[in-house]
PDB file of C-alpha atoms in Angstrom:
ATOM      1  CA  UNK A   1     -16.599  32.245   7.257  1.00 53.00           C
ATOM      2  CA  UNK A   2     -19.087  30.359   5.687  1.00 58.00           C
ATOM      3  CA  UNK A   3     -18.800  30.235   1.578  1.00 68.00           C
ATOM      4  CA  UNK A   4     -22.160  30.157   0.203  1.00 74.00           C
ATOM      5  CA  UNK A   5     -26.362  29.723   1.226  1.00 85.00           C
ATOM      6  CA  UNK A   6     -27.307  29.165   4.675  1.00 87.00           C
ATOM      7  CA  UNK A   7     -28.394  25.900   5.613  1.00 82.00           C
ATOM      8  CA  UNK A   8     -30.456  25.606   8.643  1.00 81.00           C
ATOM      9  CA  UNK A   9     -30.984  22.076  10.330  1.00 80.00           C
ATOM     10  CA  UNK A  10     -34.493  21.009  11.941  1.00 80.00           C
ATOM     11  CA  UNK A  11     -34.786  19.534  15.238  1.00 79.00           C
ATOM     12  CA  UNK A  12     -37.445  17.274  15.824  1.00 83.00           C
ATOM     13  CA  UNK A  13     -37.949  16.217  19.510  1.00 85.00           C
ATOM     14  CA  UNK A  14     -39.494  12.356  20.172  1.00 88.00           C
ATOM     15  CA  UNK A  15     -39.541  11.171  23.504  1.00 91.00           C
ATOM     16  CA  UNK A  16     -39.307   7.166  24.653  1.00 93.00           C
ATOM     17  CA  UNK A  17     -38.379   6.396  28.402  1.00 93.00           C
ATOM     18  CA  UNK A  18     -35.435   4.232  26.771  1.00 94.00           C
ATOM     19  CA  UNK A  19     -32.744   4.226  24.481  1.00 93.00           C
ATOM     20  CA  UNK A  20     -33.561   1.411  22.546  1.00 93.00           C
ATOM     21  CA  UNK A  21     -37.255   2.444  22.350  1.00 95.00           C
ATOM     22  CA  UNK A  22     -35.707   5.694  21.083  1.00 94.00           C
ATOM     23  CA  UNK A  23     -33.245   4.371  18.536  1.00 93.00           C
ATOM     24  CA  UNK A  24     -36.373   2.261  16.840  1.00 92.00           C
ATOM     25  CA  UNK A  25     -38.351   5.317  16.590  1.00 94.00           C
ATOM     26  CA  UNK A  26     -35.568   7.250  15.560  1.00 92.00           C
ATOM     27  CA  UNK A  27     -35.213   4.640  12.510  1.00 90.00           C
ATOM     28  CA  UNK A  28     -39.129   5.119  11.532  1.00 91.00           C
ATOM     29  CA  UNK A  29     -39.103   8.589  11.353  1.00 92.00           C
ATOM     30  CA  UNK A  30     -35.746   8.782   9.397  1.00 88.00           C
ATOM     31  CA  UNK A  31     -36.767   6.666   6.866  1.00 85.00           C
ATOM     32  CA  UNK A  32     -40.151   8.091   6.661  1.00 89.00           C
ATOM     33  CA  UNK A  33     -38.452  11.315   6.164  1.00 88.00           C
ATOM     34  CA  UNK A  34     -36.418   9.894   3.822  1.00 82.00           C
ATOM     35  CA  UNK A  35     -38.941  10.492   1.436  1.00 88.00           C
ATOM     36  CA  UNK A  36     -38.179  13.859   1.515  1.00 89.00           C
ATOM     37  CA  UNK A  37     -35.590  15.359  -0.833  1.00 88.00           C
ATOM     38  CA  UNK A  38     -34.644  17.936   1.616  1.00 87.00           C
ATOM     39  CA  UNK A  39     -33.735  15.176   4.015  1.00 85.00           C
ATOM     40  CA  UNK A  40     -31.016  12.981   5.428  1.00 81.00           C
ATOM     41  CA  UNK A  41     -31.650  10.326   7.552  1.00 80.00           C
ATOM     42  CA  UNK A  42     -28.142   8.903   7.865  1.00 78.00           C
ATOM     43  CA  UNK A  43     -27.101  11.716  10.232  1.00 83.00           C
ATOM     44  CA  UNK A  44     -29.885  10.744  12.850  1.00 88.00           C
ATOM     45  CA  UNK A  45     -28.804  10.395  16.028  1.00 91.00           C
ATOM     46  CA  UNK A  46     -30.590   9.777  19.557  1.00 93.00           C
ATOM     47  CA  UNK A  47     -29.570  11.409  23.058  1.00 92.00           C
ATOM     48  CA  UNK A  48     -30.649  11.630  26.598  1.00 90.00           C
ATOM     49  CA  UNK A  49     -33.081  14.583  27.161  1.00 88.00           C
ATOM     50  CA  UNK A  50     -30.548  15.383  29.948  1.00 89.00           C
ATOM     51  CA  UNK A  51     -27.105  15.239  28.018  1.00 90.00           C
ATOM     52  CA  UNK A  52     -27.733  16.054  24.468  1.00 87.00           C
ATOM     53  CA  UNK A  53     -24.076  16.640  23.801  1.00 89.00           C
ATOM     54  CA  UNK A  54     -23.676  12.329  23.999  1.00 92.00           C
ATOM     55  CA  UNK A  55     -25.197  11.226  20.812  1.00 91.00           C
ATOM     56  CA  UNK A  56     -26.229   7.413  19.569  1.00 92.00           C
ATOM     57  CA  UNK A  57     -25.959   6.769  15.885  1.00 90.00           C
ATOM     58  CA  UNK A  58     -29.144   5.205  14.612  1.00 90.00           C
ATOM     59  CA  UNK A  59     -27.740   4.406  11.014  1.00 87.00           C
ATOM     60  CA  UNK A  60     -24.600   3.330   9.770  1.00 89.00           C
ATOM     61  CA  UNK A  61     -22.435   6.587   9.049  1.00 78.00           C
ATOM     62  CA  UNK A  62     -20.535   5.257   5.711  1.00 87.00           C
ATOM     63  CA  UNK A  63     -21.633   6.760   2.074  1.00 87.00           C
ATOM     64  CA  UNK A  64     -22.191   3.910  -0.943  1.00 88.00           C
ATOM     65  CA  UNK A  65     -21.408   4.490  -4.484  1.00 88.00           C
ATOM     66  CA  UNK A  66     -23.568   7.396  -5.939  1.00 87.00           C
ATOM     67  CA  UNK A  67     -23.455   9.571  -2.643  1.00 82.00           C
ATOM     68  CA  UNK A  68     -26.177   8.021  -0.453  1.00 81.00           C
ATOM     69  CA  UNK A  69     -25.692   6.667   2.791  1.00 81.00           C
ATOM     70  CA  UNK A  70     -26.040   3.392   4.253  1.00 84.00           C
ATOM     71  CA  UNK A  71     -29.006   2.702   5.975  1.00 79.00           C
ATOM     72  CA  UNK A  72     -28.603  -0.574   8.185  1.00 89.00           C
ATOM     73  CA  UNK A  73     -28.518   0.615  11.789  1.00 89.00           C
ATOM     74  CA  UNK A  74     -25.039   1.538  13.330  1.00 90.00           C
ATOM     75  CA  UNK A  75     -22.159  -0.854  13.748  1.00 88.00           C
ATOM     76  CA  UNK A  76     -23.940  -3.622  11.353  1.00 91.00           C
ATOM     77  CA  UNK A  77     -22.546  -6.736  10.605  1.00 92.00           C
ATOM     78  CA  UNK A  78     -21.706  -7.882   6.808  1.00 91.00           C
ATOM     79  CA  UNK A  79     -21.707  -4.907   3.607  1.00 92.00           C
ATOM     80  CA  UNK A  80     -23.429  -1.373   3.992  1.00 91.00           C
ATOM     81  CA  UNK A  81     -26.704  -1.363   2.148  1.00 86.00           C
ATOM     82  CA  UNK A  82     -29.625   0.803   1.582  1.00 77.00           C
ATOM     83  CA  UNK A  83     -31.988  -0.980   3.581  1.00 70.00           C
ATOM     84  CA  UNK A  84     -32.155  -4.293   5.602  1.00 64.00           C
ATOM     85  CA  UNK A  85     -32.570  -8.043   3.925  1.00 59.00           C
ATOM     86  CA  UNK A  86     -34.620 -10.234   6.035  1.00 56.00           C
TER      87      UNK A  86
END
């Protein structure tokens, strides 16, 4: 039993005819959303329309200092960051 307020989660579908396609898209609209305080783009994740129990990270899963989340894309190379040097 559940200790607390309900939380509910929203679903958003987006649909690209490929997964990277989808994972780029899913990185726009995260960090658009981002803006909002309600919510958390780290936990995106892309599927198939077909088997939406097989999910694709689009961000980096690890927390930084202070609680937020990294936001380079999943499985990065060199330290977690909140967004990308160029």
């Amino acid at each position: 039993m559940r200790v607390g307020r309900e939380r509910f989660v929203v679903h958003l579908p987006l649909v690209t005819t490929d997964l990277a396609a989808a994972l780029r898209l899913a990185r726009v609209v995260a960090r658009w959303a981002g803006l909002l305080p309600a919510a958390d783009p780290g936990e995106t994740t892309v599927s198939a329309e077909d088997d939406q129990g097989v999910r694709h990270r689009v961000f980096c899963d690890l927390r930084l200092p202070g609680g937020r989340r990294c936001l380079l894309r999943a499985d990065h190379d060199g330290p977690c960051a909140r967004r990308s040097t160029r």
